[in-house]
Short mmCIF file of C-alpha atoms and ligand atoms in Angstrom, two decimals:
data_model
loop_
_atom_site.label_atom_id
_atom_site.label_comp_id
_atom_site.label_asym_id
_atom_site.label_seq_id
_atom_site.Cartn_x
_atom_site.Cartn_y
_atom_site.Cartn_z
CA MET A 1 -8.52 43.96 67.06
CA LYS A 2 -6.82 41.19 68.96
CA ILE A 3 -5.25 37.95 67.48
CA MET A 4 -5.97 34.96 69.77
CA LYS A 5 -4.15 31.63 69.01
CA PHE A 6 -5.77 28.72 70.53
CA GLY A 7 -2.97 25.20 70.56
CA GLY A 8 -3.78 21.71 70.25
CA THR A 9 -3.95 21.22 73.86
CA SER A 10 -6.88 24.45 74.09
CA VAL A 11 -9.30 22.78 71.21
CA GLY A 12 -8.22 18.95 72.46
CA SER A 13 -11.83 18.06 73.39
CA PRO A 14 -15.29 19.38 72.64
CA GLU A 15 -14.97 20.84 75.62
CA ARG A 16 -11.93 22.31 75.29
CA MET A 17 -13.11 23.64 71.81
CA LYS A 18 -16.12 25.28 74.01
CA ASP A 19 -13.96 26.97 76.32
CA VAL A 20 -12.05 28.72 73.61
CA VAL A 21 -15.31 30.06 72.27
CA ARG A 22 -16.44 31.32 75.91
CA LEU A 23 -12.95 33.15 75.30
CA VAL A 24 -13.15 34.30 72.07
CA THR A 25 -16.72 36.19 72.75
CA GLU A 26 -16.66 37.35 76.74
CA SER A 27 -15.78 40.51 75.48
CA GLY A 28 -17.72 40.99 73.14
CA GLU A 29 -15.09 42.74 70.93
CA GLN A 30 -13.75 42.01 67.13
CA ARG A 31 -11.16 39.07 67.15
CA PHE A 32 -9.19 36.70 64.63
CA VAL A 33 -8.45 33.69 65.83
CA VAL A 34 -6.09 30.94 64.73
CA LEU A 35 -6.90 27.38 65.54
CA SER A 36 -4.06 24.63 65.46
CA ALA A 37 -5.08 20.81 64.54
CA MET A 38 -7.08 18.88 67.76
CA SER A 39 -3.67 17.90 70.00
CA GLY A 40 -2.32 14.57 68.70
CA THR A 41 -3.60 14.89 65.20
CA THR A 42 -0.86 16.46 63.54
CA ASN A 43 1.03 13.57 65.23
CA ASN A 44 -1.09 11.13 63.93
CA LEU A 45 -0.97 12.48 60.18
CA VAL A 46 2.79 12.72 60.33
CA GLU A 47 2.80 8.69 61.36
CA ILE A 48 -0.22 7.80 58.45
CA ALA A 49 2.95 9.68 55.85
CA ASP A 50 5.41 7.45 57.45
CA TYR A 51 3.42 4.86 57.44
CA ILE A 52 2.37 5.18 53.88
CA SER A 53 5.83 6.17 52.40
CA LYS A 54 6.95 2.78 53.77
CA ASN A 55 4.42 1.11 51.85
CA ASN A 56 2.26 -0.37 55.63
CA ILE A 57 -0.74 0.70 54.93
CA GLU A 58 -2.43 -1.80 57.18
CA SER A 59 -0.65 0.22 60.22
CA ALA A 60 -1.48 3.41 58.12
CA LEU A 61 -5.15 2.89 58.33
CA ASN A 62 -5.56 1.49 61.81
CA VAL A 63 -3.79 5.19 62.06
CA LEU A 64 -6.48 6.50 60.25
CA THR A 65 -9.32 4.46 61.35
CA HIS A 66 -8.25 5.28 65.20
CA LEU A 67 -8.98 8.69 64.58
CA ARG A 68 -12.51 8.61 62.34
CA HIS A 69 -13.45 6.78 65.32
CA LYS A 70 -12.21 9.82 67.83
CA TYR A 71 -13.46 12.78 65.60
CA ALA A 72 -17.05 10.84 65.36
CA LYS A 73 -17.26 11.01 69.45
CA HIS A 74 -16.40 14.49 68.87
CA LEU A 75 -18.71 15.43 66.66
CA GLN A 76 -21.38 13.83 69.14
CA THR A 77 -20.90 16.74 72.10
CA LEU A 78 -19.79 19.31 70.66
CA TYR A 79 -23.57 19.99 69.13
CA ALA A 80 -26.87 19.80 70.39
CA THR A 81 -28.92 19.58 66.68
CA ASP A 82 -28.72 17.37 64.29
CA LYS A 83 -28.57 20.08 61.67
CA VAL A 84 -25.05 21.52 62.36
CA ARG A 85 -23.77 17.49 63.20
CA LYS A 86 -24.57 16.35 59.84
CA VAL A 87 -22.51 20.09 58.13
CA VAL A 88 -19.51 19.32 59.63
CA ALA A 89 -19.68 15.83 59.80
CA ASP A 90 -19.95 15.17 55.93
CA TYR A 91 -16.61 17.78 56.12
CA LEU A 92 -15.14 15.57 57.80
CA ALA A 93 -16.47 12.32 56.03
CA GLU A 94 -14.40 13.90 53.23
CA ARG A 95 -11.38 14.75 54.64
CA PHE A 96 -11.31 11.19 56.00
CA ASP A 97 -12.19 9.25 52.54
CA TRP A 98 -9.99 11.87 51.39
CA LEU A 99 -7.03 10.79 53.80
CA ARG A 100 -8.03 7.36 52.91
CA SER A 101 -7.44 7.60 48.79
CA CYS A 102 -3.66 8.58 49.80
CA CYS A 103 -3.18 5.73 51.07
CA ALA A 104 -3.42 3.89 47.29
CA GLN A 105 -0.78 6.17 46.31
CA PRO A 106 2.85 6.48 46.19
CA MET A 107 3.99 8.99 48.86
CA THR A 108 5.58 12.29 48.17
CA PRO A 109 6.84 15.58 49.84
CA VAL A 110 3.74 17.54 48.63
CA LEU A 111 0.81 14.81 49.30
CA GLU A 112 2.48 14.32 52.33
CA ARG A 113 2.22 18.56 53.57
CA GLU A 114 -1.23 17.85 52.57
CA ILE A 115 -1.13 15.59 54.31
CA LEU A 116 -0.91 17.24 57.21
CA ALA A 117 -2.49 19.91 56.37
CA GLN A 118 -6.09 17.64 57.39
CA GLY A 119 -5.57 18.61 61.40
CA GLU A 120 -6.42 22.89 61.47
CA LEU A 121 -9.19 21.72 58.51
CA MET A 122 -10.83 19.93 60.92
CA SER A 123 -11.37 21.50 63.82
CA THR A 124 -11.31 24.98 62.43
CA HIS A 125 -14.76 23.42 60.43
CA MET A 126 -15.44 22.17 63.77
CA VAL A 127 -15.68 25.23 65.91
CA ILE A 128 -17.26 27.25 62.94
CA GLY A 129 -19.88 24.62 63.49
CA TYR A 130 -20.16 25.49 66.60
CA MET A 131 -20.33 28.77 66.90
CA GLU A 132 -22.62 29.66 63.92
CA GLU A 133 -24.72 27.12 66.52
CA GLN A 134 -24.79 29.23 69.65
CA GLY A 135 -25.24 32.62 66.75
CA ILE A 136 -22.17 34.05 67.07
CA ASP A 137 -21.72 35.94 64.33
CA ALA A 138 -18.64 34.11 62.97
CA VAL A 139 -16.54 33.59 59.41
CA LEU A 140 -14.10 31.13 58.71
CA VAL A 141 -11.42 32.77 56.18
CA PRO A 142 -9.54 29.43 55.17
CA ALA A 143 -5.65 30.20 55.82
CA PHE A 144 -4.90 29.07 51.91
CA ASP A 145 -6.61 32.51 50.58
CA PHE A 146 -3.97 34.58 52.28
CA MET A 147 -1.31 32.70 53.71
CA ARG A 148 1.85 32.16 51.55
CA THR A 149 5.76 31.66 51.29
CA GLY A 150 7.73 32.89 49.31
CA GLN A 151 11.64 31.90 48.60
CA HIS A 152 13.83 30.25 51.17
CA ALA A 153 9.53 29.34 52.51
CA GLU A 154 10.17 32.42 54.59
CA PRO A 155 6.53 33.91 54.51
CA ASP A 156 5.54 36.49 52.10
CA GLN A 157 4.16 39.15 54.48
CA ARG A 158 3.54 42.36 51.60
CA HIS A 159 1.01 39.07 49.83
CA ILE A 160 -0.23 38.90 53.26
CA ARG A 161 -1.16 41.56 53.37
CA THR A 162 -2.81 42.30 50.37
CA ALA A 163 -4.81 39.48 50.43
CA LEU A 164 -6.32 39.43 54.00
CA SER A 165 -6.85 42.75 53.48
CA ALA A 166 -9.05 42.65 50.20
CA ILE A 167 -10.84 39.11 52.12
CA LEU A 168 -11.81 41.65 55.24
CA GLU A 169 -12.76 44.08 53.12
CA LYS A 170 -15.00 41.80 51.16
CA GLU A 171 -16.43 39.46 54.32
CA GLY A 172 -17.12 43.19 56.22
CA GLN A 173 -17.35 43.60 59.67
CA HIS A 174 -18.04 40.37 61.77
CA GLN A 175 -17.58 39.41 65.58
CA VAL A 176 -14.77 36.50 64.85
CA TYR A 177 -12.51 36.06 61.74
CA LEU A 178 -11.49 32.05 62.36
CA THR A 179 -8.30 30.77 60.21
CA GLN A 180 -6.51 27.48 60.16
CA GLY A 181 -3.32 28.00 62.06
CA PHE A 182 0.32 26.50 60.57
CA ILE A 183 -0.87 25.54 56.93
CA CYS A 184 -0.42 28.20 53.73
CA ILE A 185 0.65 27.85 49.79
CA ASN A 186 4.20 27.66 49.32
CA LYS A 187 6.00 29.82 46.33
CA ASP A 188 4.63 27.29 43.84
CA GLY A 189 0.96 27.33 44.38
CA GLU A 190 1.28 23.58 46.59
CA ILE A 191 -0.22 22.95 49.89
CA ASP A 192 2.95 23.51 52.37
CA ASN A 193 3.68 24.90 56.47
CA LEU A 194 5.45 27.00 58.74
CA GLN A 195 7.04 23.66 60.19
CA ARG A 196 5.59 21.80 62.94
CA GLY A 197 4.03 24.94 66.22
CA GLY A 198 3.75 27.49 62.81
CA SER A 199 0.11 28.37 64.59
CA ASP A 200 2.64 30.45 66.33
CA TYR A 201 3.87 32.06 63.44
CA THR A 202 0.06 32.40 62.02
CA ALA A 203 -1.04 34.14 64.53
CA CYS A 204 2.19 36.70 64.54
CA LEU A 205 2.20 37.38 61.24
CA ILE A 206 -1.27 38.12 61.07
CA GLY A 207 -1.02 40.51 63.71
CA ALA A 208 1.43 41.92 62.16
CA VAL A 209 0.08 42.79 58.83
CA LEU A 210 -3.06 44.13 60.16
CA LYS A 211 -0.73 45.74 63.82
CA ALA A 212 -3.56 43.89 65.74
CA GLU A 213 -3.04 45.44 69.55
CA GLU A 214 -2.04 42.30 71.01
CA ILE A 215 -1.47 38.74 70.37
CA GLN A 216 -2.61 36.40 72.20
CA ILE A 217 -0.57 32.74 72.18
CA TRP A 218 -3.33 30.37 74.29
CA THR A 219 -1.53 27.68 74.88
CA ASP A 220 -1.08 24.41 78.43
CA ILE A 221 0.82 26.56 80.92
CA ASP A 222 1.09 29.96 82.61
CA GLY A 223 2.77 31.48 79.81
CA MET A 224 7.11 31.72 79.67
CA HIS A 225 8.72 29.31 82.15
CA ASN A 226 12.15 30.75 83.35
CA ASN A 227 13.49 26.97 82.39
CA ASP A 228 11.85 24.09 80.19
CA PRO A 229 9.29 22.33 82.49
CA ARG A 230 9.62 18.94 80.82
CA PHE A 231 12.94 19.06 82.02
CA VAL A 232 13.26 20.80 85.15
CA GLU A 233 11.42 20.76 87.94
CA ASN A 234 9.77 24.35 90.22
CA THR A 235 10.05 26.18 87.14
CA LYS A 236 8.48 29.49 87.64
CA PRO A 237 7.15 32.19 84.85
CA VAL A 238 8.55 35.35 84.09
CA ARG A 239 5.86 38.12 84.22
CA HIS A 240 7.76 40.46 80.90
CA ILE A 241 10.20 39.88 78.46
CA SER A 242 11.24 41.98 75.75
CA PHE A 243 11.02 40.95 71.38
CA GLU A 244 14.51 39.72 71.40
CA GLU A 245 14.76 37.87 74.76
CA ALA A 246 11.79 36.51 73.87
CA ALA A 247 13.00 35.47 70.02
CA GLU A 248 16.91 34.17 71.39
CA LEU A 249 14.36 31.95 73.74
CA ALA A 250 11.91 30.64 71.07
CA TYR A 251 15.00 30.29 68.23
CA PHE A 252 16.74 28.23 70.49
CA GLY A 253 14.10 24.76 71.75
CA ALA A 254 11.67 27.26 74.51
CA LYS A 255 8.48 24.56 72.75
CA ILE A 256 6.35 27.57 73.94
CA LEU A 257 6.86 29.50 71.19
CA HIS A 258 7.56 28.71 67.48
CA PRO A 259 11.57 29.33 66.72
CA THR A 260 10.77 32.63 64.48
CA CYS A 261 6.78 33.47 65.02
CA ILE A 262 8.25 36.47 67.43
CA GLN A 263 9.99 38.05 64.84
CA PRO A 264 6.20 40.15 62.43
CA ALA A 265 5.96 40.87 65.76
CA ARG A 266 8.80 42.62 66.98
CA TYR A 267 9.50 44.45 63.94
CA ALA A 268 5.37 45.38 63.65
CA ASN A 269 5.67 46.39 66.91
CA VAL A 270 2.52 44.26 68.60
CA PRO A 271 2.48 43.43 72.18
CA VAL A 272 2.53 38.72 72.26
CA ARG A 273 0.66 37.64 75.64
CA LEU A 274 1.06 34.58 76.43
CA LEU A 275 -1.77 33.53 78.12
CA ASN A 276 -2.90 29.60 79.55
CA THR A 277 -6.33 28.12 78.75
CA LEU A 278 -6.45 25.66 81.71
CA ASP A 279 -6.12 29.62 84.27
CA PRO A 280 -7.16 32.14 82.70
CA GLN A 281 -6.69 34.40 85.07
CA ALA A 282 -3.54 33.38 85.48
CA PRO A 283 -1.36 36.89 83.75
CA GLY A 284 0.12 34.77 81.83
CA THR A 285 3.62 36.36 80.52
CA LEU A 286 4.05 40.10 78.11
CA ILE A 287 6.58 40.22 75.24
CA ASN A 288 6.81 43.71 74.22
CA ASN A 289 9.80 46.01 73.44
CA ALA A 290 10.53 46.70 77.21
CA THR A 291 13.63 46.30 78.37
CA GLU A 292 14.22 45.57 82.34
CA GLU A 293 17.95 45.61 83.07
CA ILE A 294 17.06 42.06 85.60
CA GLY A 295 19.95 39.91 85.56
CA VAL A 296 18.91 36.26 84.09
CA LYS A 297 15.71 36.50 82.31
CA ALA A 298 15.38 32.54 81.73
CA ILE A 299 17.30 29.91 79.50
CA ALA A 300 16.40 27.53 76.79
CA ALA A 301 17.75 24.34 75.67
CA LYS A 302 17.88 23.33 71.65
CA ASP A 303 18.52 19.56 70.52
CA ASN A 304 19.68 17.45 67.90
CA ILE A 305 23.45 19.87 67.31
CA THR A 306 26.16 19.67 64.56
CA ALA A 307 29.12 21.21 65.86
CA ILE A 308 31.94 21.98 62.80
CA LYS A 309 35.28 22.39 63.54
CA VAL A 310 37.60 23.95 61.34
CA ILE A 311 41.76 23.82 61.82
CA SER A 312 43.44 26.32 59.59
CA SER A 313 46.97 26.74 59.68
CA ARG A 314 46.55 28.69 56.40
CA MET A 315 44.01 31.25 58.47
CA LEU A 316 47.04 33.17 60.88
CA LEU A 317 46.32 36.51 59.56
CA ALA A 318 44.55 35.39 55.88
CA SER A 319 41.87 37.74 55.47
CA GLY A 320 38.95 36.11 53.74
CA PHE A 321 39.22 32.74 55.59
CA LEU A 322 35.63 33.01 57.82
CA ALA A 323 33.57 34.39 54.61
CA ARG A 324 34.99 31.53 52.25
CA ILE A 325 34.00 29.08 55.39
CA PHE A 326 30.88 30.49 55.87
CA GLN A 327 30.66 31.00 51.13
CA VAL A 328 29.96 27.03 52.40
CA PHE A 329 26.84 26.77 54.30
CA ASP A 330 24.83 29.98 52.12
CA GLU A 331 26.33 27.41 48.86
CA HIS A 332 24.73 24.45 50.87
CA ASP A 333 21.11 26.57 51.89
CA THR A 334 22.18 26.01 55.68
CA SER A 335 22.30 28.73 58.25
CA ILE A 336 24.64 28.50 61.17
CA ASP A 337 24.01 29.39 65.04
CA MET A 338 26.18 29.90 66.64
CA VAL A 339 30.42 30.83 65.50
CA THR A 340 33.52 30.86 67.45
CA THR A 341 36.83 31.91 66.24
CA SER A 342 40.43 31.23 67.18
CA GLU A 343 43.27 32.28 65.52
CA VAL A 344 43.95 28.39 64.22
CA GLY A 345 39.94 27.95 63.45
CA VAL A 346 36.15 28.62 63.55
CA SER A 347 33.22 26.03 65.17
CA LEU A 348 30.42 25.97 64.14
CA THR A 349 27.33 24.14 64.80
CA ILE A 350 23.88 23.64 62.62
CA ASP A 351 20.86 21.51 63.33
CA ASP A 352 19.99 21.45 59.80
CA THR A 353 22.10 18.24 58.88
CA THR A 354 20.92 17.82 55.39
CA HIS A 355 23.87 19.16 53.33
CA LEU A 356 26.24 17.87 56.17
CA GLU A 357 27.78 15.42 53.65
CA PRO A 358 28.62 18.37 50.75
CA ILE A 359 29.49 20.67 53.44
CA LEU A 360 32.09 19.00 55.06
CA ASP A 361 33.46 17.90 51.77
CA ASP A 362 33.72 21.13 50.78
CA LEU A 363 35.22 22.82 54.02
CA ARG A 364 37.99 19.85 54.14
CA LYS A 365 39.25 21.58 51.08
CA LEU A 366 39.90 24.30 53.38
CA GLY A 367 41.11 22.80 56.44
CA PHE A 368 40.99 19.86 59.18
CA VAL A 369 38.14 19.13 59.95
CA GLN A 370 36.43 17.67 62.57
CA VAL A 371 32.60 17.26 63.80
CA ASP A 372 30.72 16.23 66.84
CA THR A 373 26.91 15.12 66.72
CA ASP A 374 24.29 15.31 69.14
CA GLN A 375 24.86 18.06 70.51
CA CYS A 376 22.96 20.81 72.32
CA ILE A 377 22.70 24.30 72.51
CA ILE A 378 22.38 25.88 76.43
CA CYS A 379 20.65 28.86 75.74
CA VAL A 380 20.69 31.68 78.87
CA VAL A 381 18.45 34.67 78.09
CA GLY A 382 18.68 38.26 80.27
CA ASP A 383 20.25 40.96 79.75
CA MET A 384 24.16 40.29 79.44
CA THR A 385 25.34 43.46 78.59
CA ALA A 386 29.69 43.51 78.71
CA GLU A 387 28.46 46.19 81.99
CA GLN A 388 26.49 43.75 83.52
CA HIS A 389 29.17 41.31 84.71
CA GLY A 390 29.54 38.14 86.54
CA TYR A 391 26.49 36.62 84.72
CA CYS A 392 28.83 34.29 82.37
CA ALA A 393 30.62 33.74 85.21
CA GLN A 394 28.05 31.39 87.09
CA VAL A 395 26.89 29.82 84.13
CA LEU A 396 30.27 28.34 83.40
CA ASN A 397 30.54 27.40 86.81
CA ALA A 398 27.69 26.33 87.06
CA LEU A 399 28.66 23.38 84.46
CA LYS A 400 31.97 23.07 85.85
CA GLU A 401 31.30 19.52 86.46
CA LYS A 402 30.95 18.59 83.00
CA PRO A 403 32.96 19.35 79.34
CA VAL A 404 31.55 22.18 77.33
CA ARG A 405 32.19 22.21 74.15
CA MET A 406 31.74 25.77 73.19
CA ILE A 407 30.83 29.07 74.50
CA CYS A 408 28.98 32.18 72.31
CA TYR A 409 28.53 35.51 74.65
CA GLY A 410 28.68 38.59 73.31
CA GLY A 411 26.84 38.54 70.30
CA SER A 412 23.24 39.83 71.80
CA ASP A 413 22.70 41.64 74.58
CA HIS A 414 20.96 39.64 75.39
CA ASN A 415 22.44 35.66 75.71
CA VAL A 416 24.96 33.26 76.39
CA SER A 417 25.09 29.83 75.26
CA VAL A 418 26.87 27.06 75.56
CA LEU A 419 27.22 23.51 73.73
CA VAL A 420 27.09 20.04 75.40
CA SER A 421 26.05 17.11 73.93
CA MET A 422 23.05 15.98 74.27
CA GLU A 423 23.80 13.28 77.37
CA GLN A 424 24.29 16.70 79.72
CA LYS A 425 20.94 18.16 78.36
CA GLN A 426 18.97 17.81 81.63
CA TRP A 427 21.70 17.87 83.68
CA ALA A 428 22.61 21.56 82.38
CA LEU A 429 19.02 22.69 82.35
CA GLN A 430 19.07 21.83 86.23
CA GLN A 431 22.30 23.52 87.19
CA LEU A 432 21.37 25.87 85.53
CA SER A 433 18.59 27.30 87.28
CA LYS A 434 20.24 25.91 90.54
CA HIS A 435 22.71 28.19 90.44
CA LEU A 436 20.97 30.86 88.34
CA PHE A 437 17.45 31.46 90.03
CA GLY A 438 18.05 29.52 93.69
P1 ADP B 501 0.71 24.35 71.78
O1 ADP B 501 0.67 22.90 71.37
O2 ADP B 501 -0.94 25.42 71.91
O3 ADP B 501 1.04 25.39 70.82
P2 ADP B 501 3.21 23.56 73.11
O4 ADP B 501 3.22 22.59 73.16
O5 ADP B 501 3.55 24.20 71.45
O6 ADP B 501 2.04 23.33 73.01
O7 ADP B 501 3.72 24.55 73.90
C1 ADP B 501 3.79 24.68 75.43
C2 ADP B 501 4.58 23.77 75.26
O8 ADP B 501 5.96 24.06 75.88
C3 ADP B 501 4.53 23.54 77.18
O9 ADP B 501 3.34 22.71 78.04
C4 ADP B 501 6.04 23.34 77.96
O10 ADP B 501 5.68 21.94 78.45
C5 ADP B 501 6.67 23.52 76.78
N1 ADP B 501 7.70 24.51 77.48
C6 ADP B 501 9.10 24.53 76.95
N2 ADP B 501 9.61 25.27 76.98
C7 ADP B 501 9.13 25.99 78.31
C8 ADP B 501 9.13 27.64 78.65
N3 ADP B 501 10.43 27.88 78.85
N4 ADP B 501 8.02 28.09 79.56
C9 ADP B 501 6.54 27.17 79.45
N5 ADP B 501 5.85 26.23 78.76
C10 ADP B 501 8.05 25.79 78.17
N1 LIG B 502 -0.83 21.90 64.74
C1 LIG B 502 1.49 21.77 64.20
C2 LIG B 502 1.67 20.79 64.94
O1 LIG B 502 1.11 19.80 65.31
C3 LIG B 502 1.26 23.46 64.50
C4 LIG B 502 0.06 23.49 65.47
O2 LIG B 502 0.20 23.61 65.72
O3 LIG B 502 1.05 25.09 65.68
O4 LIG B 502 2.57 21.41 65.01
MG1 MG B 503 3.13 25.21 70.29
#
């Protein structure tokens, strides 16, 4: 079975939804389909929750009314029959009424996550209604019935596998199984999500537990480009990359993929294909476990990074110093992205600053601490084995006119990362494209 995930733009209008249904059914083969919310909806829901938390109920209601009108218009064009239109309209009315009732409640993290879940619930109900109207043998499998996270908000793959297998057995054979991306139930039984962009993660988790033939991520661009098209002109699609390369690019900011979605596909060895709903014939990008030794593949950037340097005269030859530093981050549940060391100190980066103050308090007990905020990791991915010498020099040469705060090389065979200030991000991405891709 193939998994097909469609992002926000791909289900962004009734016309696009109809295109999606055509793409899903044209082969006549069985498909497991994962849908995002219609584009813009999750952002609107974030705004609504934010306004409620600030007690700005009028603005929350304005956004809500705007959204409700937009969906009412979509229903007019999506369906041919009043019967199906009414069923879906009733469902959406229930969701919008519930959202309205939230405006009279105090905001809590649990309520906020429940608000954010509404976009995927609505888009999937709209599409399943259309499929039924078209006579397609499709069944809606609610994500809340199988998608669960456990400790540290990580997906609980064992539970997902067991629950999904049981559901599929109970449902029996259908041409299309449809579910919501992004949303899940957490270890406390509350509604939660897999973080923004999380529908990619849902698709890869389903693909991994079902040992799918392929996971297709359908979006609004023809595959992974060699640099971020939002900041660099004339970027080009990369036709093939390995799981490791894709994982590094996703983790270090390539928005086309959720930061950790590649991991389950990689461990289950299920190929992932990035495809373009706006140009379905385009070859896109294939991600699998094959590697090609052809130098630099692509560049990505991750914003809002904080760099921390700890300097200690006691570090020289002091065993356990690094362990104590890492322990501080572990105790505060904060993961580290880049690390470099010298004889007297260590520099590292984090992107989650929730516990920055207590981390700094603890680090000051170990040495002198310097903090630089608003930094950006630029990650250059490709065949970076030591034998392929010269690429690291090319990267540094491209950036020689501006300050580089950190360099990481050798942590894997696939990447060299540099830390620059966020102000230099676009410049750095453009320089690297010019020097590395000509
Ligand atoms: P979806 O809503 O389908 O999940 P996203 O907006 O999350 O789509 O991801 C697609 C977008 O990612 C593209 O429109 C593009 O602007 C952006 N993007 C950033 N880096 C890359 C890259 N290296 N290759 C392709 N797209 C990228
Ligand atoms: N709708 C969610 C978001 O906008 C999840 C997704 O689209 O992948 O982040
Ligand atoms: Mg996305």
